[in-house]
Amino acid sequence: MAGPDARSGADLVLDRVTKEFAGVPAVDDLSLTVPAGSFFALLGPSGCGKTTTLRMVAGLERPSDGRILIGGDDVTHTRAHQRPVNTVFQSYALFPHLTVLENVAFGLRRRREPDPLGRARQALELVELPHLAERRPNQLSGGQQQRVALARAVVNNPAVLLLDEPLGALDLKLRRQMQVELKRIQTEVGLTFVHVTHDQEEAMTMADTVAVMNAGRIEQLGSPAELYEMPRTAFVANFLGQSNLLRGTVVENGGALVGVDVGGARVRVPAERAVRTSGDVLVGVRPEKLHLLRDGEAVPDDCNVVGPGRVTDVSFTGVSTQYQVEVPALGTLGVFVQNLLGGAAVGLGEQVRLACAVRHTFALDGDDDVASGVVALDESA
Amino acid sequence: MSIVSALGHGQGGGGTSPAVAAPRRRARGGAYLLLAPGIAYLGLFFVIPVVALLVTSLYVPVPGGEVGQFAPAFEWRNYTAALATYWPQLVRSFAYAFVATVAALAIGYPMAYVIAVRARGRPFLQGLLLVLVIAPFFTSFILRTIAWKQILADESFVVSAIRAVGLLPPDGRLTATGFAVVAGLTYNFLPFMTLPIYANLERLDPRMLEAGADLYADGPTTFRRVTLPLSLPGVVSGTLLTFIPASGDFVNSVLLGNTSTTMIGQVVDSRFFKVSDYPTAAALSVVLMVAILVLVIAYVRRAGTEELL
Ligand SMILES: Nc1ncnc2c1ncn2[C@@H]1O[C@H](COP(=O)(O)OP(=O)(O)OP(=O)(O)O)[C@@H](O)[C@H]1O
Ligand SMILES: [Mg+2]
């Protein structure tokens, strides 16, 4: 195996890993590759199997099936203490009987590394807590404990660092600050980070690669921009940001554009942005990609147009204005318009048409549930 | 919360206004009222007897009086005389209690560990094992100790088995030896050792063990570096609950020992009830009490577990 003293990150590969609890799969036939030195985020709703996945990588849970490789070595059957992996636990799990410094030095001491206390001090400097070295964990604030937990893991230079919602307990301001800090540390020490979160903004701002998980499976994996601009399932389209999804049927295909009939209107979708090019599809478009067209306004080139519909809601949010437009036979669509000229341009009850550039349109499998992955309002904070 | 903060303010001094002072006094009164039954009980059954003991320990025999007739005095020489005569029994008591405590720890800790940590998540097994630990209390202490007399008797199969494997010479015996007394003490106080440790280990956060494993500690190392230090408060309570009563015990040395295994409790018992030498018995009791107090304070300081308790 890679040896627990890998000086920089190593590849992490999960190969068809399944974990069942009493016959119920928590992680279901999951495969993924995390390249060495990258920041990988595992994003998904509560209970989708994120923690279970991390625990299997750490060796705290044994997969029911499949293999786990770190730096090319199969570690599936090795014990937790033999793996070149460290975890920042959701609950921090600092040792209450040891000082902060001894907590951080714990892993170094177990591996008989030279100068454990000196290196522990350095790690505390990295997280900007050197002045608290002699305290006990219960004398620290939540944010400080979180940073000690991070130092305790990072100091060992693990091949893979696992972070299980380490920022979950922090308030928004401290969370943003810690996100920047984490990213800085990751770039500085060049470790492979696997970061679990259910905060999509956190995943998108920090990670090189994001995997969206749902019900024990990976729905889609890619760079944040890729996932956002070209979601492949309704779950991803709704969970990552918001989407307008319209039911339609493909009526024309074969070329670079696929023609779809949605509620009587004809829209075009680039073939490479369509999950399927025949039969029933869901045509999707992000709310900020839609334009409102008033009576007589010219249709820009290469745009799909639907409507007219009636504006049923206008809410001003500062940077943008959010409209709800009810289009007969299609339903209600959300539209975000940047407030470039200040204030709302279209009033409540007005009739408008909606336009969207063809290259921003995407198409999903028509069998997907339109509402899957929609984040309830109170959860999205 | 309000009582606590009110008391906290009270320590600050008398600069508070009467408006604040009134509810504070009421809160205090209420708190002390709750203590009343405990204070009454302790006063009646602890403070008064201890004072009586101290007073008695200084009595002198009535000149020309009968056996057991004493007069109040301040005869401090009772103490030096008692110590001069009975120091071997006193030392032996602490030595036996110490060995029994160590033995009970060696047996009780693994039992507590298995019940609390290994059987975790299996409540039926845990319950069963706990009942087994407590079951001895269902029969009388004396009866169980007499049973040990049978078990360790010269003709018992236990002794012949030990002789057979050569751990004991053919004419060696266990009954009426120091070994038997220590074995009896260990057995009788084992639950007092096991239960506090169990109660502590039961609360052990399994995530601590996972953190240990995650930080490259194998099973034994995690035990030594995480589990054991975290369970120290349980160990301290268990050893105190074993050592203190064991050093004053007299049943085991009477039933399982011989004349050269006499413990201090036995001396107190015989001074008091057999020869009616009340001052010596009282003086020895006081010495025992003070010695235990000193040992316990030194031990708790040494263990450094105040903040974990
Ligand atoms: N030890 C266990 N025994 C039985 N079921 C479990 C166990 N651990 C997890 N599960 C189940 O497996 C599923 C995935 O759990 P997991 O903890 O991985 O979710 P998660 O994605 O981390 O969620 P959250 O965001 O709430 O932390 C859940 O349905 C959970 O109930
Ligand atoms: Mg979790």
PDB file of C-alpha atoms in Angstrom, chain A residues 55 80-81 83 85-87 91 93-97 106-107 110-111 152 156, chain B residues 207-208 210-219 221 225-226 229-230 307-308:
ATOM      1  CA  ARG A  55     -16.743   6.077   6.459  1.00  0.00           C
ATOM      2  CA  ALA A  80      -8.901   2.191   9.570  1.00  0.00           C
ATOM      3  CA  HIS A  81      -5.582   2.736  11.355  1.00  0.00           C
ATOM      4  CA  ARG A  83      -5.096   3.646   5.839  1.00  0.00           C
ATOM      5  CA  VAL A  85      -6.533   8.722   5.323  1.00  0.00           C
ATOM      6  CA  ASN A  86      -7.666  11.190   7.957  1.00  0.00           C
ATOM      7  CA  THR A  87     -11.122  12.459   8.719  1.00  0.00           C
ATOM      8  CA  SER A  91     -18.901  16.103  15.349  1.00  0.00           C
ATOM      9  CA  ALA A  93     -14.555  14.050  17.965  1.00  0.00           C
ATOM     10  CA  LEU A  94     -11.677  15.806  19.719  1.00  0.00           C
ATOM     11  CA  PHE A  95     -10.224  13.919  22.691  1.00  0.00           C
ATOM     12  CA  PRO A  96     -11.473  15.688  25.832  1.00  0.00           C
ATOM     13  CA  HIS A  97      -8.652  14.391  28.032  1.00  0.00           C
ATOM     14  CA  PHE A 106      -1.911  12.315  18.359  1.00  0.00           C
ATOM     15  CA  GLY A 107      -1.547  10.910  14.847  1.00  0.00           C
ATOM     16  CA  ARG A 110       1.141   6.984  16.828  1.00  0.00           C
ATOM     17  CA  ARG A 111       3.342   6.840  13.739  1.00  0.00           C
ATOM     18  CA  ARG A 152      -5.382  17.255  13.733  1.00  0.00           C
ATOM     19  CA  ASN A 156      -0.554  13.888   9.193  1.00  0.00           C
TER      20      ASN A 156
ATOM     21  CA  ARG B 207     -16.757   8.280  17.958  1.00  0.00           C
ATOM     22  CA  MET B 208     -13.704   8.728  20.194  1.00  0.00           C
ATOM     23  CA  GLU B 210     -13.208   5.892  15.621  1.00  0.00           C
ATOM     24  CA  ALA B 211     -11.146   9.063  15.873  1.00  0.00           C
ATOM     25  CA  GLY B 212      -8.369   7.003  17.456  1.00  0.00           C
ATOM     26  CA  ALA B 213      -8.489   4.442  14.667  1.00  0.00           C
ATOM     27  CA  ASP B 214      -8.575   7.221  12.090  1.00  0.00           C
ATOM     28  CA  LEU B 215      -5.405   8.680  13.634  1.00  0.00           C
ATOM     29  CA  TYR B 216      -3.406   5.467  13.171  1.00  0.00           C
ATOM     30  CA  ALA B 217      -3.961   3.921  16.607  1.00  0.00           C
ATOM     31  CA  ASP B 218      -4.612   0.166  16.502  1.00  0.00           C
ATOM     32  CA  GLY B 219      -7.025  -1.457  18.951  1.00  0.00           C
ATOM     33  CA  THR B 221      -3.221   1.665  21.428  1.00  0.00           C
ATOM     34  CA  ARG B 225      -4.480   6.280  24.818  1.00  0.00           C
ATOM     35  CA  VAL B 226      -8.197   6.972  24.635  1.00  0.00           C
ATOM     36  CA  PRO B 229      -7.701   7.739  30.252  1.00  0.00           C
ATOM     37  CA  LEU B 230     -11.332   8.593  29.603  1.00  0.00           C
ATOM     38  CA  GLU B 307     -11.669  17.866  36.394  1.00  0.00           C
ATOM     39  CA  LEU B 308     -12.932  14.637  34.825  1.00  0.00           C
TER      40      LEU B 308
END
